[in-house]
Amino acid sequence: MRPARLQLGALPAVAPLAAGGVLLVALADNAARAGVAGAEALFWVGLVAIYSPVALRLLSASASRAERIGLLIVLSVSLFCVKVLYSPLGFSFYDELGWWRATHDLLQTGHPFSDNPLVITTPGFPGLDLFTAPVTQLASLSIFAAGTIAVGFVRTVFVLALFLLFERATRSTRAAGIAVAVYACNPSFLYFNAQFAYESVALLLGLALLLTTVRWAEARPRDAIGARGLVATMAIVACALAVTHHMTSYAILALLAAWAVLAGLGAPPGAAARRDPLLHTAALPAILLGAAASAWFAFVAGGVTVEELGDVLTGALASVGDLLPGLAGAKTPFESAGQSNAWPARAVAVASILALLAVIPLGLRKLRRASAGDPLQWSLALLAVLYVATLALRLTHEGTETSQRASEFVFLGLAFLAATVVVDLPAGRTAGTGHRSSLSLAALATVVFAGGFIVGEPPQGRQPGPFLVGAERRSISPQGLAAAEFAAATLPAGSRILVDHANATLMGSYGELDPVMRRVSGVAVSRVFFDRVLGRAARRVIRDGDIDYIVVDRRLSRSAPAGGFYFTRQEPGAFEHTDPIPAASLRKFARAPGLRTIYASGEIAIYDTSPLEAG
Amino acid sequence: MRHPSAGRDGDLVLVAALALAALPVAVLPSPDWLRAVVLLPTALLAPGYALLAALLPPGFVSRDERVVLTVALSIAAWALGGLLLQVFVELDRTLWIALLLFLTLPAAIVARLRRQADGNSFRVPSPPPLPGARAVASLLAAAAVGAAALAVGSAGAERQLERSRFSELWMVAPGPGLARPGDAVRVGVRNREGRRLAYRVRLSRAGVTAGEWEIRLADEAAWSVEATVPGGPRGRPLVATLSLHGSLHRRVALDVEAR
């Protein structure tokens, strides 16, 4: 017999509010594209309309479990729509275009290990394109459509997985809902982890492994029938995670290892000790994931992993090292290459950070006082403590990227601690104090959410808008798309080109070319563009780099790069450009002996280097 | 909880039927919308659901956990299955269909056999309760507003693209390296000015016209022609120009190798 109706409480009222918020964001983004005043304010109103009602209802003590899950699904889908609305016609984020290239190459060649000039790790971690390719081909969808639908669906299930994990960790559905609402405040949630990239899928695999670990650690002897199946499930998910994303594999492995160690040592002082057979704790999934990740690193992905993570981590360490004695590397907080946040945004971001910092000691104190803090809880608490270190990294340009990448893991712990603190406060079931408390907490949560987004995205990257020089996705333009379309149709695939960063994302993906952006024979590629004449150094770059074409965007001479660099973060003068590339420097290509214009669209010209190489 | 013998395998029958239905839809000529409607959910859910049912008895994990693990195992099935198979064959649509069937059907059969063998050890959970009509109507209305928002956003993005107006001119040699007299080069134009326009394309070398075309192109339309590289003085390039409204608008050139 089917039970009574599903109790959804206020969800039927909240869902239309959230949808209305999405509509406001759509209108705001259109206004931003047209350069209309007030677009930013409307955008924030839309975001608040999505987040605040959900947060308020999650804080209530009267919401049922089904309602809380429904609210989180509404929140996830609505915020994903916000991300899609940034660029609804095609990918525009750098990583997305890199993964478009990887998936496209898989569809063309039938194999997943093609070199990728944009995201060098795609040949080492083919999980995403191996998942997207069948969706694309079976459902007859474009890579953009298939990738967007797949990531949106996976992300929504990820939010459900978060809820289940926090429900287990906190033993409370109310606390679990609150924890997910806090997790959504992490700087990467709205855009970075919603993009078509490997981490977006890997996070679900990681959470799935954690959930099966919970089952494993709590299994009873009569569950032996399912135990073998559970081990097989963990092994399959661990292998899939290992071939999908490096950082998520390592972060989940570290969490499992901490969990296993804490389980093996027993509960912290003051609590009852728990002793389980080692393999019946998180140790077994940790071993499974460790073995899978190690084998994959050793036999397939070691090179690209070291190349990418090595660059990121050494850059972060170097910039922190420079920072300590007051040397170069420092970044002015809330500023990015001349783009600065207005004071209200700074205030919100600071309030957000302070609120999260306050959660750590309060949550740790509560955990310590609890009669039986379990290993999962303490493992999450350890993650939360790392938040302080990630904040420090944001004081440097190179460290900001590391901090951003760490936030989706660190916030697992922060969200858990925040929920344990908030859940004890008066809730919305009682009139008066309870309602006022819920409203205040919802307002604070909204500030934390807004602050997280402000911290995670530079001002020019939050909404679409008119073309900006050197601004990543704000530099994706019809002229760039047209040039890439020409390249794909006409130039040999894999031709090596010199090009600025923004156009490289298009040429390296839709154009199917091979951008060279760093150094050749010790000479920075940027020098080829900055020099007033095509001198010896530039010619050496072209010859030694086997460069076939040079792509020049005249708009680079109209302003300094909004994102701090034209070509790479390591270019000379990166994050310090105050003047644009001189127009004369870009005009030199049209007159340089040995170069010929083979494509012209007004703003973008493509030069063939064959005469130079022949000469 | 229902009695375990009462339709306990309906879920397995459904997932196997989805996988089997995918075969004709994927193989036979079908409209794209039908493929998307049938194959998208099948690809995202069927292999994971069947695998999970084969690995874990019903009720071993909660319904919510089953949703999470179903999707995770579907991702794993495609990723690991594709990784293994690409060692031997190229991955294409036929192979994906075969993988879908090879994973889903045997797993569903194994799951059924396990349930029969397990007998009454585990009980099939009761079907979930459904929301009321008002709640469903409200959620559908929210979905409609969300869809409208995406349509509004897409229209705005289209308008932004259309505000950029430009024309493209290009010329490429038949192969790598310099063009030579007698080679066939390709010259092309694309109109992205937002309206129908008349262009003049001229090909010349050392001032001598090798070809001239008057073309009319609709917005977004393209034109190209193959032309022979004429002989000429050493060191003089082949030049293509695009004129619009009588004025020089674009210029491209190719170096010509002396014979």
mmCIF file of C-alpha atoms in Angstrom, chain A residues 2-6 8 11-12 15-16 19-20 22-23 26-27 30 33-34 65 69 84-85 88-89 106 109-113 126-127 130-131 133-135 137-141 149 153-154 157 160-161 164 201 204-205 208 211-212 215 223 225-226 229-230 232-233 236-237 239-240 243 296 465-466 478-479 482 485-486 490-491 596-602 610-611 614, chain B residues 26 32 35-36 39-40 43-45 52 55-57 60-62 64-65 67-69 71-76 78-80 82-83 86 89-93 96-97 100 114 118 121-122 127-132 135 138-139 142 145-146 148-150 152-154 156-161 163-164 166-172 177-178 190 192 237 250-255:
data_model
loop_
_atom_site.group_PDB
_atom_site.id
_atom_site.type_symbol
_atom_site.label_atom_id
_atom_site.label_comp_id
_atom_site.label_asym_id
_atom_site.label_seq_id
_atom_site.Cartn_x
_atom_site.Cartn_y
_atom_site.Cartn_z
ATOM 1 C CA ARG A 2 1.407 3.397 -0.945
ATOM 2 C CA PRO A 3 1.925 5.665 2.084
ATOM 3 C CA ALA A 4 0.342 9.083 2.517
ATOM 4 C CA ARG A 5 1.381 12.019 0.421
ATOM 5 C CA LEU A 6 4.969 13.219 0.374
ATOM 6 C CA LEU A 8 6.929 18.966 1.029
ATOM 7 C CA LEU A 11 8.868 23.744 -1.002
ATOM 8 C CA PRO A 12 5.974 24.506 -3.408
ATOM 9 C CA ALA A 15 10.606 26.744 -5.683
ATOM 10 C CA PRO A 16 8.785 29.471 -7.657
ATOM 11 C CA ALA A 19 12.833 30.252 -10.301
ATOM 12 C CA GLY A 20 11.955 33.920 -10.145
ATOM 13 C CA VAL A 22 16.834 32.720 -11.950
ATOM 14 C CA LEU A 23 14.671 34.878 -14.216
ATOM 15 C CA ALA A 26 18.749 36.185 -16.800
ATOM 16 C CA LEU A 27 17.433 39.729 -17.145
ATOM 17 C CA ASN A 30 21.147 40.566 -20.591
ATOM 18 C CA ARG A 33 25.678 42.365 -21.988
ATOM 19 C CA ALA A 34 24.130 45.609 -23.199
ATOM 20 C CA ARG A 65 13.438 15.423 5.440
ATOM 21 C CA ILE A 69 16.141 17.379 0.086
ATOM 22 C CA VAL A 84 24.508 28.322 -17.615
ATOM 23 C CA LEU A 85 23.042 31.799 -18.093
ATOM 24 C CA PRO A 88 23.993 29.805 -22.674
ATOM 25 C CA LEU A 89 25.091 29.335 -26.280
ATOM 26 C CA LEU A 106 37.882 11.272 -28.518
ATOM 27 C CA THR A 109 39.856 9.358 -33.064
ATOM 28 C CA GLY A 110 37.979 6.812 -30.982
ATOM 29 C CA HIS A 111 40.641 7.009 -28.256
ATOM 30 C CA PRO A 112 40.892 9.240 -25.206
ATOM 31 C CA PHE A 113 44.579 10.007 -24.845
ATOM 32 C CA PRO A 126 39.926 10.640 -19.368
ATOM 33 C CA GLY A 127 37.002 9.876 -17.058
ATOM 34 C CA LEU A 130 34.693 8.810 -21.572
ATOM 35 C CA PHE A 131 31.473 9.648 -19.736
ATOM 36 C CA ALA A 133 31.231 10.853 -25.357
ATOM 37 C CA PRO A 134 28.538 8.142 -25.111
ATOM 38 C CA VAL A 135 25.991 10.695 -23.916
ATOM 39 C CA GLN A 137 26.796 10.091 -29.478
ATOM 40 C CA LEU A 138 23.888 8.032 -28.196
ATOM 41 C CA ALA A 139 21.574 10.986 -27.575
ATOM 42 C CA SER A 140 22.717 12.832 -30.734
ATOM 43 C CA LEU A 141 23.579 15.963 -28.795
ATOM 44 C CA ILE A 149 23.107 18.340 -19.091
ATOM 45 C CA PHE A 153 22.543 16.256 -13.448
ATOM 46 C CA VAL A 154 25.704 15.004 -11.749
ATOM 47 C CA VAL A 157 23.066 14.271 -7.359
ATOM 48 C CA LEU A 160 22.070 14.946 -2.535
ATOM 49 C CA ALA A 161 25.239 13.001 -1.706
ATOM 50 C CA LEU A 164 23.476 12.210 3.007
ATOM 51 C CA VAL A 201 32.222 14.792 -12.037
ATOM 52 C CA LEU A 204 30.323 13.058 -7.030
ATOM 53 C CA LEU A 205 32.543 9.982 -7.293
ATOM 54 C CA ALA A 208 29.897 8.268 -3.412
ATOM 55 C CA LEU A 211 28.986 7.258 1.496
ATOM 56 C CA THR A 212 29.887 3.651 0.790
ATOM 57 C CA ARG A 215 28.020 1.943 5.058
ATOM 58 C CA ASP A 223 25.043 -7.753 6.375
ATOM 59 C CA ILE A 225 25.503 -10.833 1.962
ATOM 60 C CA GLY A 226 25.927 -7.262 0.892
ATOM 61 C CA GLY A 229 29.052 -6.197 -3.077
ATOM 62 C CA LEU A 230 29.871 -3.130 -1.048
ATOM 63 C CA ALA A 232 33.163 -4.244 -5.126
ATOM 64 C CA THR A 233 31.199 -0.993 -5.317
ATOM 65 C CA ILE A 236 34.732 0.358 -8.879
ATOM 66 C CA VAL A 237 34.064 3.897 -7.685
ATOM 67 C CA CYS A 239 39.012 3.195 -9.850
ATOM 68 C CA ALA A 240 36.657 5.572 -11.643
ATOM 69 C CA VAL A 243 41.033 7.954 -13.698
ATOM 70 C CA TRP A 296 47.191 5.249 -12.433
ATOM 71 C CA GLY A 465 29.290 41.767 -20.664
ATOM 72 C CA PRO A 466 31.046 43.640 -23.439
ATOM 73 C CA PRO A 478 32.315 36.659 -32.124
ATOM 74 C CA GLN A 479 35.523 37.639 -33.922
ATOM 75 C CA ALA A 482 34.840 33.224 -36.300
ATOM 76 C CA GLU A 485 35.814 28.408 -37.142
ATOM 77 C CA PHE A 486 38.012 29.451 -40.061
ATOM 78 C CA THR A 490 40.860 25.580 -43.402
ATOM 79 C CA LEU A 491 44.128 25.205 -41.529
ATOM 80 C CA ARG A 596 51.868 37.010 -44.725
ATOM 81 C CA THR A 597 48.295 37.788 -43.710
ATOM 82 C CA ILE A 598 46.136 34.865 -44.727
ATOM 83 C CA TYR A 599 43.047 35.804 -42.709
ATOM 84 C CA ALA A 600 41.633 39.196 -41.820
ATOM 85 C CA SER A 601 38.409 40.080 -40.035
ATOM 86 C CA GLY A 602 39.203 43.599 -38.910
ATOM 87 C CA SER A 610 55.961 29.827 -44.105
ATOM 88 C CA PRO A 611 57.882 32.588 -45.890
ATOM 89 C CA ALA A 614 61.455 29.236 -46.141
ATOM 90 C CA ALA B 26 20.156 4.415 -31.594
ATOM 91 C CA ASP B 32 17.155 13.654 -32.644
ATOM 92 C CA ARG B 35 17.134 9.836 -29.247
ATOM 93 C CA ALA B 36 17.620 12.495 -26.620
ATOM 94 C CA LEU B 39 18.874 7.597 -24.669
ATOM 95 C CA LEU B 40 19.851 10.438 -22.371
ATOM 96 C CA ALA B 43 22.864 6.459 -20.608
ATOM 97 C CA LEU B 44 22.893 8.351 -17.325
ATOM 98 C CA LEU B 45 21.066 5.766 -15.220
ATOM 99 C CA LEU B 52 24.176 -1.600 -8.233
ATOM 100 C CA LEU B 55 26.146 -5.846 -6.349
ATOM 101 C CA LEU B 56 23.878 -4.915 -3.456
ATOM 102 C CA PRO B 57 20.603 -6.543 -2.399
ATOM 103 C CA PHE B 60 20.912 -2.722 1.740
ATOM 104 C CA VAL B 61 21.307 0.962 1.086
ATOM 105 C CA SER B 62 18.610 3.601 1.397
ATOM 106 C CA ASP B 64 18.601 8.145 -1.541
ATOM 107 C CA GLU B 65 21.944 6.382 -1.414
ATOM 108 C CA VAL B 67 20.254 7.310 -6.414
ATOM 109 C CA VAL B 68 23.760 8.564 -5.668
ATOM 110 C CA LEU B 69 25.407 5.207 -6.262
ATOM 111 C CA VAL B 71 24.773 7.756 -11.043
ATOM 112 C CA ALA B 72 28.280 7.158 -9.704
ATOM 113 C CA LEU B 73 28.312 3.622 -11.091
ATOM 114 C CA SER B 74 26.962 4.820 -14.452
ATOM 115 C CA ILE B 75 29.881 7.243 -14.668
ATOM 116 C CA ALA B 76 32.225 4.447 -13.656
ATOM 117 C CA TRP B 78 31.280 4.372 -19.077
ATOM 118 C CA ALA B 79 34.695 5.554 -17.920
ATOM 119 C CA LEU B 80 36.170 2.177 -17.028
ATOM 120 C CA GLY B 82 35.441 2.715 -22.384
ATOM 121 C CA LEU B 83 38.984 2.753 -21.030
ATOM 122 C CA GLN B 86 39.625 1.432 -26.389
ATOM 123 C CA VAL B 89 38.866 -1.057 -30.712
ATOM 124 C CA GLU B 90 37.952 2.525 -31.548
ATOM 125 C CA LEU B 91 35.162 3.957 -29.464
ATOM 126 C CA ASP B 92 32.142 4.896 -31.556
ATOM 127 C CA ARG B 93 28.379 4.853 -31.308
ATOM 128 C CA TRP B 96 28.738 2.530 -26.810
ATOM 129 C CA ILE B 97 25.477 0.761 -27.579
ATOM 130 C CA LEU B 100 25.324 -0.284 -22.655
ATOM 131 C CA ARG B 114 20.621 -12.939 -6.583
ATOM 132 C CA ASP B 118 18.544 -14.375 -1.316
ATOM 133 C CA SER B 121 16.796 -12.039 3.404
ATOM 134 C CA PHE B 122 16.021 -8.553 2.140
ATOM 135 C CA PRO B 127 7.377 2.697 -3.291
ATOM 136 C CA PRO B 128 7.976 6.288 -2.303
ATOM 137 C CA PRO B 129 5.022 8.533 -1.473
ATOM 138 C CA LEU B 130 4.035 11.050 -4.109
ATOM 139 C CA PRO B 131 3.467 14.764 -3.629
ATOM 140 C CA GLY B 132 0.005 16.273 -3.850
ATOM 141 C CA ALA B 135 2.683 20.752 -4.956
ATOM 142 C CA SER B 138 3.705 24.594 -8.160
ATOM 143 C CA LEU B 139 6.900 22.732 -8.987
ATOM 144 C CA ALA B 142 8.699 26.838 -11.147
ATOM 145 C CA VAL B 145 9.737 29.917 -15.088
ATOM 146 C CA GLY B 146 13.224 28.463 -15.019
ATOM 147 C CA ALA B 148 11.696 30.803 -19.567
ATOM 148 C CA ALA B 149 14.717 32.295 -17.818
ATOM 149 C CA LEU B 150 17.039 30.145 -19.911
ATOM 150 C CA VAL B 152 15.461 34.860 -22.096
ATOM 151 C CA GLY B 153 19.163 34.465 -21.358
ATOM 152 C CA SER B 154 19.809 32.671 -24.639
ATOM 153 C CA GLY B 156 20.119 38.014 -24.874
ATOM 154 C CA ALA B 157 23.318 36.163 -25.697
ATOM 155 C CA GLU B 158 22.220 35.889 -29.330
ATOM 156 C CA ARG B 159 21.587 39.610 -29.456
ATOM 157 C CA GLN B 160 25.052 40.287 -28.091
ATOM 158 C CA LEU B 161 26.584 38.134 -30.823
ATOM 159 C CA ARG B 163 25.822 43.312 -32.339
ATOM 160 C CA SER B 164 29.269 42.433 -33.702
ATOM 161 C CA PHE B 166 32.436 42.286 -39.529
ATOM 162 C CA SER B 167 33.475 40.583 -42.741
ATOM 163 C CA GLU B 168 36.150 37.940 -43.150
ATOM 164 C CA LEU B 169 38.580 37.471 -46.012
ATOM 165 C CA TRP B 170 41.042 34.620 -46.242
ATOM 166 C CA MET B 171 43.351 32.927 -48.708
ATOM 167 C CA VAL B 172 45.223 29.666 -48.252
ATOM 168 C CA GLY B 177 54.948 26.006 -47.385
ATOM 169 C CA LEU B 178 54.858 28.639 -50.099
ATOM 170 C CA ARG B 190 32.136 35.377 -45.031
ATOM 171 C CA ARG B 192 28.891 38.735 -40.627
ATOM 172 C CA PRO B 237 53.194 38.067 -53.306
ATOM 173 C CA ARG B 250 40.335 43.646 -46.146
ATOM 174 C CA ARG B 251 43.643 42.487 -47.605
ATOM 175 C CA VAL B 252 45.445 39.166 -47.404
ATOM 176 C CA ALA B 253 48.489 37.838 -49.225
ATOM 177 C CA LEU B 254 50.510 34.706 -49.900
ATOM 178 C CA ASP B 255 54.165 34.539 -50.762
#
